[in-house]
Coordinates of C-alpha atoms in Angstrom, one line a residue:
Chain A
X1 CA 76.0 126.2 89.7
X2 CA 78.7 128.2 91.4
X3 CA 81.0 126.3 93.8
X4 CA 82.2 127.3 97.2
X5 CA 84.0 130.7 97.0
X6 CA 86.7 131.8 99.4
X7 CA 88.2 135.2 99.6
X8 CA 90.8 136.4 99.6
X9 CA 92.9 133.6 98.0
X10 CA 96.2 134.8 99.6
X11 CA 97.0 136.9 102.7
X12 CA 100.2 138.0 104.3
X13 CA 99.9 139.3 107.9
X14 CA 102.2 140.3 110.7
X15 CA 102.4 138.6 114.1
X16 CA 99.9 140.1 116.5
X17 CA 97.5 141.3 113.8
X18 CA 94.0 139.9 113.2
X19 CA 92.5 138.5 110.0
X20 CA 89.1 137.8 108.6
X21 CA 88.4 135.1 106.0
X22 CA 85.2 134.8 104.0
X23 CA 83.4 131.8 102.6
X24 CA 80.3 131.8 100.3
X25 CA 78.8 128.3 100.2
X26 CA 77.0 126.8 97.3
X27 CA 73.5 128.1 96.9
X28 CA 71.1 126.2 99.1
X29 CA 73.7 124.8 101.4
X30 CA 73.2 125.8 105.0
X31 CA 76.1 124.0 106.6
X32 CA 79.6 125.5 106.4
X33 CA 82.7 124.0 108.0
X34 CA 86.2 125.4 108.3
X35 CA 89.4 123.5 108.3
X36 CA 93.1 124.4 108.8
X37 CA 95.5 122.5 106.5
X38 CA 99.2 122.3 107.3
X39 CA 101.9 120.0 106.0
X40 CA 102.5 118.3 109.3
X41 CA 99.0 118.1 110.7
X42 CA 96.9 117.5 107.6
X43 CA 93.3 118.8 107.8
X44 CA 92.2 119.9 111.2
X45 CA 88.6 120.8 111.9
X46 CA 88.0 124.3 113.2
X47 CA 84.2 124.7 113.4
X48 CA 80.9 124.1 111.7
X49 CA 78.0 126.4 111.4
X50 CA 74.4 125.6 110.4
X51 CA 71.6 128.2 110.1
X52 CA 73.7 130.8 111.9
X53 CA 74.5 128.6 114.8
X54 CA 77.8 127.0 115.7
X55 CA 77.1 123.3 115.7
X56 CA 80.5 121.8 116.3
X57 CA 83.9 123.1 117.4
X58 CA 87.3 121.7 117.0
X59 CA 90.2 121.9 119.4
X60 CA 91.6 125.3 118.6
X61 CA 92.3 128.3 121.0
X62 CA 89.7 131.0 121.5
X63 CA 91.7 133.3 119.1
X64 CA 89.9 131.4 116.3
X65 CA 86.3 132.3 115.9
X66 CA 83.6 132.3 113.3
X67 CA 80.1 133.3 112.4
X68 CA 77.5 132.6 109.8
X69 CA 75.1 135.1 108.3
X70 CA 71.4 134.7 107.3
X71 CA 72.4 134.1 103.7
X72 CA 74.7 131.2 104.9
X73 CA 77.9 133.1 104.1
X74 CA 80.5 132.5 106.8
X75 CA 83.5 134.3 108.1
X76 CA 86.3 133.1 110.3
X77 CA 88.5 135.4 112.4
X78 CA 91.9 134.8 113.9
X79 CA 93.1 137.4 116.4
X80 CA 96.6 138.0 117.7
X81 CA 98.2 136.0 114.9
X82 CA 101.1 133.7 115.5
X83 CA 103.6 132.3 113.1
X84 CA 102.1 128.9 113.6
X85 CA 98.8 130.1 112.2
X86 CA 100.3 130.1 108.7
X87 CA 98.3 127.6 106.8
X88 CA 95.7 127.0 104.1
X89 CA 92.3 127.6 105.4
X90 CA 89.6 125.6 103.7
X91 CA 85.9 126.1 103.8
X92 CA 83.3 123.4 102.9
X93 CA 79.6 123.5 102.5
X94 CA 77.1 120.7 102.6
X95 CA 73.5 120.4 101.2
X96 CA 70.7 120.0 103.7
X97 CA 69.8 116.4 104.4
X98 CA 71.4 113.5 106.3
X99 CA 74.9 113.0 107.5
X100 CA 75.8 111.0 104.5
X101 CA 76.0 114.0 102.1
X102 CA 79.5 114.9 101.0
X103 CA 81.1 118.2 101.6
X104 CA 82.1 120.6 98.8
X105 CA 85.3 122.5 99.3
X106 CA 86.5 125.9 98.2
X107 CA 90.0 126.5 96.9
X108 CA 91.1 127.9 100.2
X109 CA 92.8 131.0 101.6
X110 CA 96.6 130.8 102.0
X111 CA 97.5 132.7 105.1
X112 CA 101.1 133.6 105.8
X113 CA 102.1 135.2 109.1
X114 CA 105.4 136.9 109.2
Chain B
X1 CA 85.2 110.8 119.2
X2 CA 85.8 109.7 115.6
X3 CA 89.3 109.4 114.1
X4 CA 91.0 108.4 111.0
X5 CA 94.5 107.0 110.4
X6 CA 96.4 107.0 107.1
X7 CA 99.5 105.0 107.9
X8 CA 101.5 105.9 104.9
X9 CA 102.7 109.5 104.3
X10 CA 103.8 108.6 100.8
X11 CA 102.9 105.9 98.3
X12 CA 104.9 105.4 95.1
X13 CA 103.6 103.2 92.2
X14 CA 104.6 102.7 88.6
X15 CA 102.1 103.8 85.9
X16 CA 99.9 100.9 84.9
X17 CA 100.3 99.1 88.2
X18 CA 97.4 98.8 90.7
X19 CA 97.5 101.2 93.6
X20 CA 96.2 101.1 97.2
X21 CA 96.0 103.9 99.7
X22 CA 95.2 102.7 103.2
X23 CA 92.8 104.1 105.7
X24 CA 91.6 102.9 109.1
X25 CA 89.0 104.6 111.2
X26 CA 87.5 104.6 114.7
X27 CA 83.9 105.7 115.4
X28 CA 81.0 105.0 117.8
X29 CA 78.3 103.2 115.8
X30 CA 78.1 103.1 112.0
X31 CA 80.7 105.0 110.0
X32 CA 80.1 107.3 107.0
X33 CA 83.4 107.2 105.1
X34 CA 84.7 109.4 102.4
X35 CA 87.7 109.8 100.1
X36 CA 88.9 113.2 98.8
X37 CA 91.7 114.1 96.4
X38 CA 93.7 117.4 96.4
X39 CA 95.7 118.6 93.5
X40 CA 98.4 121.3 94.0
X41 CA 96.9 124.7 94.9
X42 CA 93.4 123.4 94.8
X43 CA 90.7 122.6 97.3
X44 CA 89.6 119.0 98.0
X45 CA 87.6 117.1 95.4
X46 CA 85.2 114.4 96.5
X47 CA 86.0 110.9 95.1
X48 CA 83.6 108.4 96.7
X49 CA 81.7 107.5 99.9
X50 CA 80.5 104.6 101.8
X51 CA 77.2 104.9 103.6
X52 CA 75.7 101.5 103.7
X53 CA 75.2 98.4 101.5
X54 CA 77.8 96.9 99.2
X55 CA 81.3 96.9 100.7
X56 CA 82.9 97.8 97.4
X57 CA 82.2 101.4 96.4
X58 CA 83.0 102.9 93.0
X59 CA 83.8 106.5 92.5
X60 CA 85.2 109.1 90.2
X61 CA 88.2 108.6 87.8
X62 CA 88.2 104.8 88.1
X63 CA 88.8 104.8 91.8
X64 CA 87.1 102.3 94.2
X65 CA 87.2 101.6 97.9
X66 CA 86.6 98.6 100.0
X67 CA 84.8 98.8 103.3
X68 CA 85.9 96.2 105.9
X69 CA 84.0 96.5 109.1
X70 CA 86.0 93.8 111.0
X71 CA 89.2 95.5 110.2
X72 CA 87.7 99.1 110.4
X73 CA 89.3 99.9 107.1
X74 CA 88.4 101.7 104.0
X75 CA 91.3 101.4 101.5
X76 CA 91.2 103.3 98.3
X77 CA 92.2 101.3 95.1
X78 CA 92.6 101.7 91.4
X79 CA 93.4 98.8 89.1
X80 CA 95.8 100.8 86.8
X81 CA 97.5 104.0 88.0
X82 CA 98.0 107.0 85.8
X83 CA 100.6 109.7 86.2
X84 CA 97.7 112.2 86.5
X85 CA 96.6 110.4 89.7
X86 CA 99.6 111.9 91.5
X87 CA 98.1 114.0 94.2
X88 CA 97.3 114.2 98.0
X89 CA 94.6 111.8 99.1
X90 CA 92.5 112.2 102.2
X91 CA 90.3 109.7 104.0
X92 CA 87.5 111.1 106.2
X93 CA 84.9 109.8 108.6
X94 CA 81.7 111.1 110.2
X95 CA 79.6 109.2 112.7
X96 CA 75.9 109.5 113.2
X97 CA 74.4 112.7 114.4
X98 CA 75.5 116.2 113.6
X99 CA 79.2 115.5 114.1
X100 CA 82.0 117.0 112.1
X101 CA 83.8 115.3 109.2
X102 CA 87.2 114.3 110.5
X103 CA 90.1 113.7 108.2
X104 CA 93.3 111.7 108.3
X105 CA 96.6 113.4 107.7
X106 CA 96.7 112.5 104.1
X107 CA 98.8 110.3 101.8
X108 CA 100.8 111.7 98.9
X109 CA 100.5 109.4 95.9
X110 CA 103.2 109.6 93.3
X111 CA 102.7 107.7 90.0
X112 CA 105.9 107.2 88.1
X113 CA 106.0 106.9 84.3

């Protein structure tokens, strides 16, 4: 069974640009969450999608947005990039069921803003 | 809102010695607790979880964790550390309902030969 796939693995963007990251969850998983990982802040929750609806949202500015498609694939978009947006962005999917199911993570997209 | 604290940024231990990585949490109601490990340039890998029942939970690679409700802690342990255990460890908590999984800031474990 294929794992969570994130593309691209690496990105370099310039301040002010926008970027779109993609996440394909494990087959059958309908919940997809996004996290930002930085050395100082650890893993911070961005948002979670379930069946094409945003179910939870973290404390990030409106420049960060996401969506989920009918096949459960998800994208996140960051507009007007800032240097501080440089981070590893991780996507995780969860199987349907109760809250006690663990999340499965992709390898992440390393975004560098210059 | 739920939260997790990992009080140590770095833990150093000699190979063969027992290791402990500390985690405390705050939730409304019953917690669902998880430990993950991250190796360099990799995503997070699930180690173990506590949902209910026995306070001592056993997981992958010989790791275990002890749930202590009165101290709101969920410390990760291993009886004998290996150099290959050196990695970044994250504790996470979710509370009941469709709430997000919230992570601590991580603890870097270094096992020295």
